Structure formats: C-alpha cells, structure tokens
Coordinates of C-alpha atoms in Angstrom, one line a residue:
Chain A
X1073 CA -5.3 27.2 12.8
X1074 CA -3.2 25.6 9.9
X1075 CA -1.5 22.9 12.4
X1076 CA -5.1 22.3 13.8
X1077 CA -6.4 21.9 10.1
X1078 CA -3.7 19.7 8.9
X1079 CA -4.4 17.5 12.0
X1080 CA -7.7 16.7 11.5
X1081 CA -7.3 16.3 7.9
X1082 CA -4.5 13.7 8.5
X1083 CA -7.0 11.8 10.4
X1084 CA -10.1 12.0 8.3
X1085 CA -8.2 11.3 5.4
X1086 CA -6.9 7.8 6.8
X1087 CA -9.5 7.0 8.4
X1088 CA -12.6 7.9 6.4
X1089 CA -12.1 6.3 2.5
X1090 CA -13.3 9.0 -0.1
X1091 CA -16.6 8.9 -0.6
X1092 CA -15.7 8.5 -4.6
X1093 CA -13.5 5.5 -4.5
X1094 CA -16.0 3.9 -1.9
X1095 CA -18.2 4.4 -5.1
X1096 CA -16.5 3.2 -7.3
X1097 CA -15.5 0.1 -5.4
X1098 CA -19.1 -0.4 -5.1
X1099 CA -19.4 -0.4 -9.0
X1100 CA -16.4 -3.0 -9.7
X1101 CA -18.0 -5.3 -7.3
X1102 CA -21.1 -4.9 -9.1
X1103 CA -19.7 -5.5 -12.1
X1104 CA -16.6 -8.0 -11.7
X1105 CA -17.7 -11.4 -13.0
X1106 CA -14.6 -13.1 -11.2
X1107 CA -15.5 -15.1 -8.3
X1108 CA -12.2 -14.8 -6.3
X1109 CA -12.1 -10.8 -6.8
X1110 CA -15.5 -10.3 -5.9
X1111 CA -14.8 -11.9 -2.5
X1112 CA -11.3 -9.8 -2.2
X1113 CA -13.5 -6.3 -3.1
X1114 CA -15.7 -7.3 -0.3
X1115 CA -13.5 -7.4 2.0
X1116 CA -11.9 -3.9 0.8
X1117 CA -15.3 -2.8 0.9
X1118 CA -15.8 -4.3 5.0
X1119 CA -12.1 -2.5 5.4
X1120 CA -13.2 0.7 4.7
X1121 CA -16.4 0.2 6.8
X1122 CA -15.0 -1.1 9.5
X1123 CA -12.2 1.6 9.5
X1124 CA -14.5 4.3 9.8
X1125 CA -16.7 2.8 12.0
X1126 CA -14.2 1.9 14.5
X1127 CA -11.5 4.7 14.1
X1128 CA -8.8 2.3 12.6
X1129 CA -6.7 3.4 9.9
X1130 CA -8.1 2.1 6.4
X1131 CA -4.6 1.0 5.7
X1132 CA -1.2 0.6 8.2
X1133 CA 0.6 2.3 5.7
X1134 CA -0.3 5.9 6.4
X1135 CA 2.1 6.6 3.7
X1136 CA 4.7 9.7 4.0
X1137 CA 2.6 12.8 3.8
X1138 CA 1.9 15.1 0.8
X1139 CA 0.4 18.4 2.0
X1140 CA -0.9 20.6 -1.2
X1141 CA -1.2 24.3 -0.2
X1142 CA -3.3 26.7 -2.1
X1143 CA -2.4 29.9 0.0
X1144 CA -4.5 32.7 -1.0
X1145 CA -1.9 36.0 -1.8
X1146 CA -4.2 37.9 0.5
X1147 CA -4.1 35.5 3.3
X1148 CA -1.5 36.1 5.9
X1149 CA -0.1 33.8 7.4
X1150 CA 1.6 34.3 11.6
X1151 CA 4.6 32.4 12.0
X1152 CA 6.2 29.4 9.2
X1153 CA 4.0 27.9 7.0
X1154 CA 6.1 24.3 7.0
X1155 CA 6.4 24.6 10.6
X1156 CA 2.7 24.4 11.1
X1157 CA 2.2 22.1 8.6
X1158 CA 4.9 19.4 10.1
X1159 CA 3.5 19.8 13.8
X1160 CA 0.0 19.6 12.4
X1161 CA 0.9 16.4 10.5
X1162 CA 2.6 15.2 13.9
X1163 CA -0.4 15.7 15.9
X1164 CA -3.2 14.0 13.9
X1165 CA -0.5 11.2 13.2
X1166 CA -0.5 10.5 16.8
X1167 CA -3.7 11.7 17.8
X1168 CA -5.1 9.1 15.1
X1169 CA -3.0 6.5 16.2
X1170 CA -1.1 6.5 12.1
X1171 CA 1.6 4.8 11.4
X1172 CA 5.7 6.8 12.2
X1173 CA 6.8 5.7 8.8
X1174 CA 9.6 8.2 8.2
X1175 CA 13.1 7.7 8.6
X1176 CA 15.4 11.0 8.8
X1177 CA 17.5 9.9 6.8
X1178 CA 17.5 8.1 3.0
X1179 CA 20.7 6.0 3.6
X1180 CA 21.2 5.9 7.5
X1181 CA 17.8 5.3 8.1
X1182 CA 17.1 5.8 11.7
X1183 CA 14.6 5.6 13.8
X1184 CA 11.4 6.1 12.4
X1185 CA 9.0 9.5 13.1
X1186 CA 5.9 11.1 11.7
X1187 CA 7.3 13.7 9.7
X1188 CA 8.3 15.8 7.7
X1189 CA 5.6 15.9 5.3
X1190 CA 6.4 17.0 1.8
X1191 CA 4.8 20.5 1.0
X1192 CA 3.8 21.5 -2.1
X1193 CA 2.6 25.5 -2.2
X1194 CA 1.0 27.0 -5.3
X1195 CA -0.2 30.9 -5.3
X1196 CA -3.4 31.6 -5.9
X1197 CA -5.4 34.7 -5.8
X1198 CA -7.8 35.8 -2.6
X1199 CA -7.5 35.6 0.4
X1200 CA -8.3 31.9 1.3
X1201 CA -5.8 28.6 2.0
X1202 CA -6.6 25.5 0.9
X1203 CA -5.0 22.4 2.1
X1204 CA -5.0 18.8 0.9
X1205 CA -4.0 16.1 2.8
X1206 CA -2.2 13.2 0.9
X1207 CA -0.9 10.6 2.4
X1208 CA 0.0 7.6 0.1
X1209 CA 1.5 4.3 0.8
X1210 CA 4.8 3.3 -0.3
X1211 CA 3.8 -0.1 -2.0
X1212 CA 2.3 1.8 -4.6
X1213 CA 4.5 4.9 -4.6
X1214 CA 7.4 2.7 -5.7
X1215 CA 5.8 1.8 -8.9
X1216 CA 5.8 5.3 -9.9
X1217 CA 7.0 5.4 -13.3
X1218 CA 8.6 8.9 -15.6
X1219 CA 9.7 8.7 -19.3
X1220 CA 10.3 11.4 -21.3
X1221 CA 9.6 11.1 -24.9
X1222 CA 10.3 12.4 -28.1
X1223 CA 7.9 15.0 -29.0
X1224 CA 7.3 12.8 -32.0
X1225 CA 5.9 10.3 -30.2
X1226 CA 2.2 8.6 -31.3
X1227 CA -0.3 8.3 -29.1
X1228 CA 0.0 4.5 -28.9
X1229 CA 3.5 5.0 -28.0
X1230 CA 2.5 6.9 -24.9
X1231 CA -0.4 4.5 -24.3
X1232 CA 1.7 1.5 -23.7
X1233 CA 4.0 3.5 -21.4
X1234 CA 1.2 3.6 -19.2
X1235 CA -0.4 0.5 -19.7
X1236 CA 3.0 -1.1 -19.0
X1237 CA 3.9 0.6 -15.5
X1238 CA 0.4 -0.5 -14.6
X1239 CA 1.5 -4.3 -16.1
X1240 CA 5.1 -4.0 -13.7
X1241 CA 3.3 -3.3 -10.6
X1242 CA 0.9 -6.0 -11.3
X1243 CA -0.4 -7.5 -7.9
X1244 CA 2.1 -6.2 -6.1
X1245 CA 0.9 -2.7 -5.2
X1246 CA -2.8 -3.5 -4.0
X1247 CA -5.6 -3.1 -7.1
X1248 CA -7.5 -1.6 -8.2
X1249 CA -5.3 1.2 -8.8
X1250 CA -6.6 4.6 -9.6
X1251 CA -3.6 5.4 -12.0
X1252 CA -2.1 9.2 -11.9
X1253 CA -0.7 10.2 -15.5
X1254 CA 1.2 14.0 -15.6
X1255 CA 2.3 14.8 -18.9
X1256 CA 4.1 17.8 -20.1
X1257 CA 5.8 20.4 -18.0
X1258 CA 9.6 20.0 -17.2
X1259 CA 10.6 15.8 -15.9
X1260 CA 9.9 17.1 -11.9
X1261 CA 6.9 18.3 -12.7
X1262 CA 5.1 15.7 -15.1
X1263 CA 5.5 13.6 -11.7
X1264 CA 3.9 16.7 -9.5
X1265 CA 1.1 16.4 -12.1
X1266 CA 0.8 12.8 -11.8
X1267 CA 0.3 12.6 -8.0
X1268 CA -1.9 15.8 -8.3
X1269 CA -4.4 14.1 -10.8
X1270 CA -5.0 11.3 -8.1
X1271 CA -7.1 14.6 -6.0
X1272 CA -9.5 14.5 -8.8
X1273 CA -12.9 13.0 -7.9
X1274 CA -12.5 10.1 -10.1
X1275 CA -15.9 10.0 -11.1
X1276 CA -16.4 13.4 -12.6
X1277 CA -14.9 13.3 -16.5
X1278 CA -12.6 15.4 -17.6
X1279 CA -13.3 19.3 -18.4
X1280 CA -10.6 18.5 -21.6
X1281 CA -12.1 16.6 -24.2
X1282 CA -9.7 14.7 -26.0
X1283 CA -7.7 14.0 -22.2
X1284 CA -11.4 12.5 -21.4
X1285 CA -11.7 10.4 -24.2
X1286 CA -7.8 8.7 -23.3
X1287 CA -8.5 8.4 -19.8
X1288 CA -11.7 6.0 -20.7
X1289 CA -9.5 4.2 -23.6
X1290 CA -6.9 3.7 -21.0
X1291 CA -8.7 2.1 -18.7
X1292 CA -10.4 -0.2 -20.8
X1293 CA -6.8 -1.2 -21.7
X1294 CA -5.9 -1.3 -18.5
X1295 CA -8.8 -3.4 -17.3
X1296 CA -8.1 -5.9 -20.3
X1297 CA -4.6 -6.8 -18.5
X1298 CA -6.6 -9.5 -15.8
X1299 CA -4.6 -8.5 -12.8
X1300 CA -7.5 -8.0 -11.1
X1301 CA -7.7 -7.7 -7.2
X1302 CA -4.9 -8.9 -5.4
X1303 CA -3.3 -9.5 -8.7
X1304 CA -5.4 -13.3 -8.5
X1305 CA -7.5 -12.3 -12.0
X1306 CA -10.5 -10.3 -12.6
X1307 CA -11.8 -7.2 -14.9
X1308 CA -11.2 -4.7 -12.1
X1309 CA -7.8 -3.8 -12.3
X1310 CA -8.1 0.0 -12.0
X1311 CA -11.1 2.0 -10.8
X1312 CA -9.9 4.9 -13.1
X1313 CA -7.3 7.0 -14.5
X1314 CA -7.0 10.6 -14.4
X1315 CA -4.9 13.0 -16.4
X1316 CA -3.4 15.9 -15.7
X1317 CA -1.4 18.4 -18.2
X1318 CA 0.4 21.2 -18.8
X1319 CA 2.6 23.2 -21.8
X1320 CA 6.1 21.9 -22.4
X1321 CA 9.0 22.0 -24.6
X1322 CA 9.3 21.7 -28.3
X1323 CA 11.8 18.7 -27.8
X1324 CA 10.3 16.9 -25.6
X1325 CA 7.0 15.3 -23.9
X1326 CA 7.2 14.4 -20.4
X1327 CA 5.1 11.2 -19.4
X1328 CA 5.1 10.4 -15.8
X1329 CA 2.6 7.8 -14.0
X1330 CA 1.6 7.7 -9.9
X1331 CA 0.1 4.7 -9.3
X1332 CA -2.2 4.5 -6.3
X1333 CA -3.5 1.5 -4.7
X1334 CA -6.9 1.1 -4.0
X1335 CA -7.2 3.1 -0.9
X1336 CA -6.4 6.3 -2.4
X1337 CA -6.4 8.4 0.5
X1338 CA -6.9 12.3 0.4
X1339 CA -8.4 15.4 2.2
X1340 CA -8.9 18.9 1.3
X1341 CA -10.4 21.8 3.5
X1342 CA -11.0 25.3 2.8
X1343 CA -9.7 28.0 5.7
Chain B
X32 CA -13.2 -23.8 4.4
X33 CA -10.0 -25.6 5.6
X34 CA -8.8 -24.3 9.2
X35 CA -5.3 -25.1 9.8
X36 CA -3.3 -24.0 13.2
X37 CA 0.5 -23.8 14.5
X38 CA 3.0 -24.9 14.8
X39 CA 2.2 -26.0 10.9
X40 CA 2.5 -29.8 10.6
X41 CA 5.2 -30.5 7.7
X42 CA 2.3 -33.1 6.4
X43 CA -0.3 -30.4 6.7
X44 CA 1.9 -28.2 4.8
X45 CA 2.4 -30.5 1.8
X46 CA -1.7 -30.5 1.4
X47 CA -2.0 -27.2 0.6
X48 CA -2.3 -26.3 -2.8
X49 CA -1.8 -23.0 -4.2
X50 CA -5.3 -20.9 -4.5
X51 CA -6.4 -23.0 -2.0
X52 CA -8.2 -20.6 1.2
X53 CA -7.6 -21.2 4.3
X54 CA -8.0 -20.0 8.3
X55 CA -5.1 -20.0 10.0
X56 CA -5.3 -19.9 13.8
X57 CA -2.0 -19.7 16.1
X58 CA 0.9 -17.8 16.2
X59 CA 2.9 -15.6 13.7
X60 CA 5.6 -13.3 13.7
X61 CA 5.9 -9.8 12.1
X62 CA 8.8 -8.8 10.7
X63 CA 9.5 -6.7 7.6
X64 CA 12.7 -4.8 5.7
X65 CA 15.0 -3.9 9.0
X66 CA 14.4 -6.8 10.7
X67 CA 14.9 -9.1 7.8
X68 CA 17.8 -6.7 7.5
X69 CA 18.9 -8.0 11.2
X70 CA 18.1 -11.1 11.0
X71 CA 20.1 -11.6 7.6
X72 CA 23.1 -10.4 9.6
X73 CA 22.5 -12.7 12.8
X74 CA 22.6 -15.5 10.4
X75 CA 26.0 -13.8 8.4
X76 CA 27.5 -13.3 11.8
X77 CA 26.7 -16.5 13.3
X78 CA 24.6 -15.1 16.3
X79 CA 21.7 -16.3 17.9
X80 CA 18.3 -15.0 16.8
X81 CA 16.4 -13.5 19.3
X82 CA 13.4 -15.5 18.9
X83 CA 13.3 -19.2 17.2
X84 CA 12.4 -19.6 13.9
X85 CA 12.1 -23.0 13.7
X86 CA 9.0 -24.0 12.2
X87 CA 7.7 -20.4 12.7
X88 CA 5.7 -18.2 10.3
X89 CA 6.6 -14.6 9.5
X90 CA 4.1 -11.4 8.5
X91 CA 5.5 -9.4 6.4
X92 CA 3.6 -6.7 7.9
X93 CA 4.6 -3.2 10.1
X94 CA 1.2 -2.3 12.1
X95 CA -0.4 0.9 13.3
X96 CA 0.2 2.5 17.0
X97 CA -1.9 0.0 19.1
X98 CA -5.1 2.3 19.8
X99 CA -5.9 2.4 23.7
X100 CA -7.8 -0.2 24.6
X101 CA -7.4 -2.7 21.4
X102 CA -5.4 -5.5 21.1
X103 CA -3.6 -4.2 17.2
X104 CA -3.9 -1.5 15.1
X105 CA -4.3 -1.7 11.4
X106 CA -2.3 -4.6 10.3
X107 CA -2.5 -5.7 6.9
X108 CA 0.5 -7.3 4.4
X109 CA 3.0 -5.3 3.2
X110 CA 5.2 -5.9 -0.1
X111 CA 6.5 -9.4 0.1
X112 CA 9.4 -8.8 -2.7
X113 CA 11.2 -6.7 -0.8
X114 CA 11.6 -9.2 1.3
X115 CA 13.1 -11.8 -1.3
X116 CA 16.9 -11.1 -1.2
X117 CA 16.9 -12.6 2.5
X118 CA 13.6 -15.1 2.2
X119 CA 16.1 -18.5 1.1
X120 CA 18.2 -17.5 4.2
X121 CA 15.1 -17.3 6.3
X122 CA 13.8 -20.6 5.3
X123 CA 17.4 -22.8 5.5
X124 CA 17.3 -21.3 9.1
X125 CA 14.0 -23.1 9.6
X126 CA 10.8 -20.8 9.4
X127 CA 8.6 -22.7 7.7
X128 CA 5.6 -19.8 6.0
X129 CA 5.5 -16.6 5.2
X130 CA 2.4 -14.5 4.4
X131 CA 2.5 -11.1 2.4
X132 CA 1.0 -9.6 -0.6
X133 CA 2.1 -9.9 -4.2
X134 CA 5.1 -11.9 -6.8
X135 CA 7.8 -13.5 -5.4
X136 CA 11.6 -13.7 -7.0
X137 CA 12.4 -17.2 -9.0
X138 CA 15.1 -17.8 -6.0
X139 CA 12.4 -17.7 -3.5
X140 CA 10.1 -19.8 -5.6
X141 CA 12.9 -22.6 -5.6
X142 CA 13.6 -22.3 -1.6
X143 CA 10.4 -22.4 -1.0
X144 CA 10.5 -26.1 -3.0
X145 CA 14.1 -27.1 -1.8
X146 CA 12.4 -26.2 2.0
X147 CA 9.1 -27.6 2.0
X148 CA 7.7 -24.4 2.5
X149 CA 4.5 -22.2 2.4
X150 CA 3.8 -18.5 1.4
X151 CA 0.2 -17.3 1.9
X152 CA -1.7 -14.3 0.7
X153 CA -3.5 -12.1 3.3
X154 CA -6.0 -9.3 2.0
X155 CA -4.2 -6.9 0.6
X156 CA -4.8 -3.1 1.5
X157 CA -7.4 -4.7 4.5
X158 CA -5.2 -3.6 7.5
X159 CA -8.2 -2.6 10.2
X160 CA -10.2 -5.9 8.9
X161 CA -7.3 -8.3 9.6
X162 CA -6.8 -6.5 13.0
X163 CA -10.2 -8.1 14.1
X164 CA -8.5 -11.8 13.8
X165 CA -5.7 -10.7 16.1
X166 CA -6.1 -12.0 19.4
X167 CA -2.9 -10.9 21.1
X168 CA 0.3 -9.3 20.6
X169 CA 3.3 -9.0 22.4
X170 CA 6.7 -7.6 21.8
X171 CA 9.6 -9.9 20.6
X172 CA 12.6 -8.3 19.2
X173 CA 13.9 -5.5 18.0
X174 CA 11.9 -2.7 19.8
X175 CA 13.9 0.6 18.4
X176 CA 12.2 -0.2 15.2
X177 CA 9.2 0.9 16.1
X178 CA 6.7 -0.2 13.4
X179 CA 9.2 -2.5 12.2
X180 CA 9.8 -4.8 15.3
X181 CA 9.0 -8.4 15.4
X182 CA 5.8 -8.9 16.9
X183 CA 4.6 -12.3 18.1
X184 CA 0.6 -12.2 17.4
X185 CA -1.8 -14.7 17.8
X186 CA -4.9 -14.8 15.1
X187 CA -8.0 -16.8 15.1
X188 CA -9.2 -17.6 11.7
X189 CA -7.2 -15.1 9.5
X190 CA -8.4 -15.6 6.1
X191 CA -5.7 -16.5 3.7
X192 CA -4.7 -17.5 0.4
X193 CA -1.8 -20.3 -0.6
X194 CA 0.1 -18.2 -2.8
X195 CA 2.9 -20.7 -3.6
X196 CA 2.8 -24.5 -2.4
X197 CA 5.3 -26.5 -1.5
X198 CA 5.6 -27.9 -4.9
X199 CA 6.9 -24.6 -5.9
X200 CA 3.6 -23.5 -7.5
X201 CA 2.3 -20.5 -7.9
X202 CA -1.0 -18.6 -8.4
X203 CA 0.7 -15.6 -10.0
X204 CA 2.2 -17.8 -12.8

C-alpha cells in the first residue's frame, strides 16, 4: 500500500504543478511590469500546462527524492518501511517516465538509478501515515545556504543572510524561487526545517505572527534585488518565503535557507 | 523574430547581439557534467571525440526517459556554470554555441571572445515545453550515462535568448 502510494505520488507530484504555485505564478505575471519576464512566466505557465496535459514531467530534473513520513504510532506497518518507500519511488520514477538522477556513489559516481530516496520519519499520534513526496532539482538544491549565528544577532543581520543566498543563486537556479528559511534547532536540523517549510501552501500566512510579518518583509527585499525570471530583470524574483522554527540553544541561532526554483514540486497523501 | 539554422554561419554568429531572441532550427548536441567530464579528457589524452565538434552546438541539458511514442522527454537547460571549467577547452576544439541557463565564469566570457563564439539562453525550468520543438533524437556517445549521454537532436524553432555575443557581452552584466 505504502510502495503503491509513494508511486503515484512520485508521479503526480512531477507531473501535476501545485495548484498554489500555479497561483501564484498566475499573480506575478499579473503583476510583473517587465516585458522580458512576463514572456518567460508565460512560458513557465504553458510548461506546467502542457506537462499535465500531456503527462510530461514539469521539469527533467526530477530531482533526488525527499519522502516525509508522518507514521501514525498506531499504524502498523508489514515488512520495512524504507524498503517500500525506495521500490515505490522506483516504480512511479519509471512508470512516469522521471528522470534516473542518482548515482550510488558521491565520489565514484556510477551509473545513474532512481533511488534511494531520502526518508525523513517523524512520530505522530493515531493510527494514520502520511506521506509527502518531494522531489527537488539539484540546480536549486546547491544554492542551499546554513549559517549559524550568534544568538546576539539583530534581525537585520539574519535578514541579509537570506537576502544574500537568494542574491548568490541569482539566475542561476530558475526564479522565482519560493525560498525555504529553518531557523533554530541544532545546524542539521535548521536545514530539515528549511526544506520542510517549502510543503507549506505558500499562500496561506503564517499561524506565528511576528514569523508572518518577516516572511512578507523578506520578500519585498527579496523582490527589490531585479533578478527577476531567468535572472534577465523583473520584480518577480521569488513567489514567497516561508519560515519554519523551532527552540534552540542559548549560544547559538541556526539560520539555514532551501532555495527552490520555481517548480516547487511536492505531494502529500493521507493512508 | 530572427530565425537562424545550423551549421551556424561565423558571419551570422557575429550579428547576434546579446538579449537578442531568436529561433534556432537544426541540429544540437546534449551533453552535460560527465560528458564534458569525457570529453575534457579526450582532448587531455589526445583521442578522438566520438562525434565532431567542429562548428557544433552543445545543450547543456540531461532529458527525461523518452515516453513511448514521443520523440523526447522533458528537456529543458540545466546549470551552465558547471559546465565552465571545461567550456574554453570545448571552444579551442571548435564547437562554436552553447545554450544553457544562468552566469557564466570571466574565463568563459573571454573564450567565448578569443573564439568567436555564442552562448544562448533556453527557458529555464520549461523542460516538457521545449520538448515540443524537438523533432528527432538519436543516440551519439556515451550511452552508459544514461541521462547524461550526448544526444544529437534536431529542433525547429527553439526559442532562445543571446546570452553572451561574440563581443564577449553579456546580458547578466
């Protein structure tokens, strides 16, 4: 049931852009005054028609797979978890006709294959599973930035951080980005946070306040910087930016940034 | 808008000015990190390639499984830095345009000068639209790279961008 689950969603989530970053493509298009990256957000717009409409994948980089587990402590689960999960990412990958992106190996490389996916589990209470399909593209996975900073830091210390990793990638990683910040938590898992926050439907606000109010201040920042689409100018530079945090240390503040291009590809079912 | 074809004319190629569109119609060769990889080596070791560059065009792009009964899968540009270490290399051997997505290095910038070449910008993140322009697609080199392999396609009309010119401009500076 898992490896059938994970299959489909491997598909669907390549194939089908979510229905919020469609959205909200829509609205920078509306709203870009630039010439040049109105034409280039019409044609990301025809992309992600056309993919669905014609079972292509949105993007050839169907990215290395993250799979997010939510497994219910009542649910039980026959035979390995990862197992399922790796097979079920196999099957959709070729079923769907995605990319075989991943080498065995860091440093020998290899041939490549489809898997495995990296599996992220997290307890929860019931009896249900929930599973998110990720996969993300390595353009804009090697932008991904970490700094940990004093926990004296200001504010406008942290926003530049951010604002900067945005600046490096600059056209190279396909904007608009939808930028992923973690803070707090341990180094590893200010980044876990980062990636995590790119699940969010990025155009319902923030449940925290103040994390609200610096997500919109970021990305007017952000959309001051005229990388625009393609990197060739424009206002729309990132569709949003959503935060995710957790408690940390007394000595230090974690800051870690995911940035996603804009095909921010992601899937979740409920079993 | 302009509609150029190959094999690129060297005059044709000094016209084009950077932000300049244009539809490109002809043939082009994939070929991205491990083959660059390869190919960097052929030239190190003094081999033969195993297709000729001269005057050629590469894609800096790794497509999709071909679906039954299309011609391509999704095959849109993939990072053209990574590509930069081996790009002056490329162009002494003789290919004479490149097309990718995003900055290239300040040595690439000045090959691309010293060369007479081109690098173009295809739509970035538009894999399953650009499939549409390709026409055919055969296997050239390099087949135990799977995704990576040189690919020899032929395109009608792929939108593009002059991303640097021959005079070494560039629309990213």
């Amino acid at each position: 049931m898992i490896r059938e689950a994970v299959a489909k969603l491997s598909i669907s989530a390549n194939l089908i852009l979510r229905k919020d970053i469609l959205l909200a493509l829509k609205r920078a298009y509306i709203k870009e005054p630039n010439r040049r990256a109105r034409e280039i957000l019409c044609a990301i717009i025809n992309n992600a028609h056309l993919a669905r409409k014609e079972g292509l994948a949105i993007c050839q980089d169907t990215g290395l797979v993250s799979v997010f587990v939510q497994l219910g402590q009542g649910a039980r689960i026959a035979g390995s978890l990862n197992e399922a999960i790796n097979k079920g990412v196999e099957s959709g990958y070729r079923r769907g006709y995605l990319r075989n992106s991943i080498v065995r190996d860091p440093l020998l490389r290899g041939r490549p294959g489809y898997q495995p996916a990296v599996i992220h589990i997290e307890m929860i209470k019931g009896n249900r599973v929930i599973l998110t399909v990720m996969p993300k593209g390595f353009g804009c996975e090697n932008k991904t930035q970490l700094k940990m900073f004093n926990p004296t830091a200001t504010m406008e210390e942290i926003k530049s951080f951010i604002v900067a990793t945005v600046k490096e990638a600059g056209p190279d990683a396909c904007p608009p980005y939808i930028i992923g910040v973690g803070l707090g938590g341990t180094a590893d898992y200010s980044l876990l946070l980062a990636k995590k926050a790119l699940i969010r439907d990025i155009n319902k606000p923030n449940t925290v306040r103040q994390i609200n109010a610096l997500e919109k201040e970021l990305l007017k920042e952000i959309n001051r910087l005229n990388i625009g689409p393609m990197g060739l100018g424009g206002q729309s530079t990132a569709l949003a930016v959503n935060i995710q945090s957790y408690p940390t240390h007394i000595a230090g503040l974690p800051v870690a940034v995911s940035i996603s291009c804009h095909a921010l590809r992601s899937a979740t079912e409920t079993l | 808008m302009k509609k150029i074809n190959t094999p690129l004319l060297k005059k044709e190629i000094e016209k084009l000015k950077a932000g300049e569109k244009v539809l490109l119609s002809g043939v082009i060769y994939t070929a991205r990190d491990s083959a660059h990889k390869r190919l960097a080596q052929a030239i190190a070791r003094g081999r033969a390639f195993p297709f000729d560059l001269k005057g050629q065009i590469i894609y800096y792009c790794g497509p999709t499984p071909r679906p039954k009964g299309r011609i391509i899968g999704s095959c849109g540009p993939t990072t053209s830095s990574r590509m930069d270490a081996f790009t002056p290399a490329l162009l002494k051997a003789g290919i004479i345009g490149m097309i990718g997505k995003g900055r290239r290095s300040a040595a690439v910038v000045e090959a691309i000068k010293k060369y007479r070449g081109v690098y173009f910008l295809a739509y970035a993140g538009c894999g399953a639209l650009i499939s549409k322009y390709v026409k055919k697609m055969e296997l050239t080199a390099y087949k135990e790279l799977g995704p990576e392999a040189v690919y020899r396609l032929e395109v009608c009309d792929l939108p593009l961008i002059v991303g640097i010119d021959t005079t070494g401009r560039s629309l990213y500076d």
